[in-house]
Short mmCIF file of C-alpha atoms in Angstrom, two decimals:
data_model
loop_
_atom_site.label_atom_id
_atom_site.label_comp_id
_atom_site.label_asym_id
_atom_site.label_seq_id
_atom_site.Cartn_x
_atom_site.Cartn_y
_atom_site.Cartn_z
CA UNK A 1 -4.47 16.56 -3.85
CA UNK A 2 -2.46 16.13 -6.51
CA UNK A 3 -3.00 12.94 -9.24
CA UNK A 4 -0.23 10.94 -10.80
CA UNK A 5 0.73 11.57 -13.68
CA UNK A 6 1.82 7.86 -14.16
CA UNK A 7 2.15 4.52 -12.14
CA UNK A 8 5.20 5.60 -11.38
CA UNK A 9 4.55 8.09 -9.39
CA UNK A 10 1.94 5.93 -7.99
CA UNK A 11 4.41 3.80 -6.23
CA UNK A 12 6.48 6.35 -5.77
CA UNK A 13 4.02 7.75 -3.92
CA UNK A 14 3.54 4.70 -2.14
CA UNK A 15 7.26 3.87 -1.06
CA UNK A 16 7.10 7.33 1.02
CA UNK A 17 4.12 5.70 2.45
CA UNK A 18 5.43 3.07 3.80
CA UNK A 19 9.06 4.47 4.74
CA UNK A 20 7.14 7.36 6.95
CA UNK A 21 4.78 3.84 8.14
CA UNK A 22 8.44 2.46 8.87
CA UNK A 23 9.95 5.55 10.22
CA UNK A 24 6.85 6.07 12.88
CA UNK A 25 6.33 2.21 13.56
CA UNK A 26 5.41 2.46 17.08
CA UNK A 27 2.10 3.87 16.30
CA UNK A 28 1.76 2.12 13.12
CA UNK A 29 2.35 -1.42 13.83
CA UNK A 30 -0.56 -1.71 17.13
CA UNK A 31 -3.93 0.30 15.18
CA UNK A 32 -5.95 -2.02 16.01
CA UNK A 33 -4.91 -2.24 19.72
CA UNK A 34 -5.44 1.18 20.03
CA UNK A 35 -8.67 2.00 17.90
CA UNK A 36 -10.19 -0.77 20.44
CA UNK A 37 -8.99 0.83 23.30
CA UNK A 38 -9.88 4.47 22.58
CA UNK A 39 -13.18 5.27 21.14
CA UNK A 40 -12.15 8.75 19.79
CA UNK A 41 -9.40 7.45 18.16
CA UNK A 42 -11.49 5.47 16.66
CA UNK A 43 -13.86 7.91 15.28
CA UNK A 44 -10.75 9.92 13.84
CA UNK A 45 -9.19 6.61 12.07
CA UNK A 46 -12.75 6.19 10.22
CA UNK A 47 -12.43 10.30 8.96
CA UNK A 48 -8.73 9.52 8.30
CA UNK A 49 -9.62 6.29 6.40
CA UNK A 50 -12.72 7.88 4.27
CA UNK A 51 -10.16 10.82 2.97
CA UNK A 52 -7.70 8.23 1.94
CA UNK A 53 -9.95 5.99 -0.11
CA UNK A 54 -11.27 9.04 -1.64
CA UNK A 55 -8.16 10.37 -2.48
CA UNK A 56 -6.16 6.94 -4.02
CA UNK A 57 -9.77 6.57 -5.72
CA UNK A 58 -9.47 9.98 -7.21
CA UNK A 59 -5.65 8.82 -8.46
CA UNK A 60 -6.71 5.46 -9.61
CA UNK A 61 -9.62 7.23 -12.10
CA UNK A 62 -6.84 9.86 -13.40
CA UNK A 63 -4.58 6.52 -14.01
CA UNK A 64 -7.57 5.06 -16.08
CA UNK A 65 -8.18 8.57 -18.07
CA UNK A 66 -4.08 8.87 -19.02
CA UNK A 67 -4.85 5.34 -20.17
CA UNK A 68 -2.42 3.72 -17.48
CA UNK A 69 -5.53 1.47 -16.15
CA UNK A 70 -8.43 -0.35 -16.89
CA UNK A 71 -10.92 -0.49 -14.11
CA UNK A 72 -14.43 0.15 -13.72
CA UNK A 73 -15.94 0.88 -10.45
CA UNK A 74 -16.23 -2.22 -9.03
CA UNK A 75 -12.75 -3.32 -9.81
CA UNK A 76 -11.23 0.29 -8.15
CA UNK A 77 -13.68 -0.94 -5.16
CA UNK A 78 -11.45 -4.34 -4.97
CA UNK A 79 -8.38 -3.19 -6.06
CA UNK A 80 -8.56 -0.45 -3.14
CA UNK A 81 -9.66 -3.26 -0.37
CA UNK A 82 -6.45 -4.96 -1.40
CA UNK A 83 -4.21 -2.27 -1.20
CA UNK A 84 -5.32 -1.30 2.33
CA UNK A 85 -4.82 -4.39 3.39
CA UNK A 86 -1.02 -4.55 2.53
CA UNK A 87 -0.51 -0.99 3.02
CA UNK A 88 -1.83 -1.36 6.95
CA UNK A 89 -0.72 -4.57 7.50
CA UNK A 90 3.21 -5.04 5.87
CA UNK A 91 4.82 -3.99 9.03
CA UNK A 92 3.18 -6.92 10.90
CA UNK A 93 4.59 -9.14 8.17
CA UNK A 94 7.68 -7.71 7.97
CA UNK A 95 8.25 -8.19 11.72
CA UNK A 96 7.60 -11.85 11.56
CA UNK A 97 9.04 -13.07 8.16
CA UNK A 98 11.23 -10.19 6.86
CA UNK A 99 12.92 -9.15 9.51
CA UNK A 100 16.27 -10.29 8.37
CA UNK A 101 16.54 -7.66 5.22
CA UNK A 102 17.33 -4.33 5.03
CA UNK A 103 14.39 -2.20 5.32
CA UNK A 104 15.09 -0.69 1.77
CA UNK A 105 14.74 -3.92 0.43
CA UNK A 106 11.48 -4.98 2.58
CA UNK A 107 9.90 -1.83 0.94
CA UNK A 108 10.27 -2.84 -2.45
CA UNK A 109 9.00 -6.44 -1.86
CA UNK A 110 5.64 -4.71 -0.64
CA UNK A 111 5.87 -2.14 -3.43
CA UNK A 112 6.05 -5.53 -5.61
CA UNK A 113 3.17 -6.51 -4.32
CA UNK A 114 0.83 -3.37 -4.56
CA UNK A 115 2.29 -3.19 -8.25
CA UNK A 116 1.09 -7.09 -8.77
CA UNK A 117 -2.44 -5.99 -7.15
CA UNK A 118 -2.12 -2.97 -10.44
CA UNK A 119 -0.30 -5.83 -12.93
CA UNK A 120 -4.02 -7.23 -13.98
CA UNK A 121 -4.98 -3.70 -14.70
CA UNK A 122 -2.48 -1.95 -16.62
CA UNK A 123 -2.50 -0.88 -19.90
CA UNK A 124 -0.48 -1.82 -22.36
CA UNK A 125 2.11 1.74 -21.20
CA UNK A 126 1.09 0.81 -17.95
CA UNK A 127 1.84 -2.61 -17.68
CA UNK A 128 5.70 -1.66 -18.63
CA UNK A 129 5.88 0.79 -15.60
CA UNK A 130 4.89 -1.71 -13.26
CA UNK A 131 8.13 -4.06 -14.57
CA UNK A 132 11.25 -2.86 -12.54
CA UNK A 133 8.99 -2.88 -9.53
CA UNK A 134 7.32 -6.27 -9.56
CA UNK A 135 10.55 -8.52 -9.55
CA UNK A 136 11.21 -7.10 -6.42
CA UNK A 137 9.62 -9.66 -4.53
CA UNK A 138 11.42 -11.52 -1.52
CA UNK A 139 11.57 -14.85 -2.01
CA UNK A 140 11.21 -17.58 1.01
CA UNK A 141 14.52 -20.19 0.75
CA UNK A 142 12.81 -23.57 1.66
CA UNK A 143 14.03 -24.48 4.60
CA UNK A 144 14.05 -21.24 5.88
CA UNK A 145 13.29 -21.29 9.97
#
């Protein structure tokens, strides 16, 4: 696996994430559903799901020894909880409430909020990476239906 070599490429990282997420929905968007339903599957999301947190908590410690980050172990514990959650979940959300924007555009919003989840964390270097990406956020008109 190979580390970041800056938040960046983090995100980066993360935006081909979530387009192959997009780009393979069908399977994406019911996990749950389907873990419940087939026991093996479920076995093989768990092994799938260990590897992951192993591997974006192998990037997050290279991020905090190029300086990028601050986090000790307990905050990379939280910090990777959080991610998760948008990461398996933003499809939902963008089916109910985002729906209306391109899907371009719905990716960055999420990639603004993974880089807010980082914002609290960044260095100094860091914190001027994360910039471009977190005023990407969708915002709700009132009165929206």
């Amino acid at each position: 696996m190979l580390v970041p070599s800056n938040l960046t490429e983090l995100l980066e990282r993360f935006r081909q994430a979530l387009r192959h997420q997009y780009e393979h929905r069908g399977v994406v968007v019911a996990p749950a559903h389907l873990i419940e339903t087939y026991p093996e599957m479920r076995r093989s999301y768990r092994a799938v799901e260990r590897t992951r947190y192993r591997q974006q908590r192998e990037q997050l410690r290279a991020l905090v020894d190029l300086g990028s980050l601050r986090l000790d172990p307990d905050e990379t514990e939280r910090l990777l909880a959080n991610i998760a959650l948008v990461a398996r979940f933003w499809l939902a959300e963008y089916r109910t409430t985002h729906y209306r924007h391109a899907i371009d555009e719905v990716i960055d919003h999420y990639l603004a909020l993974i880089a807010g989840l980082l914002d609290p964390y960044a260095s100094e270097s860091g914190a001027a990476e994360l910039t471009p990406y977190l005023a990407a956020m969708i915002k709700i008109p009132d009165g929206e239906p």
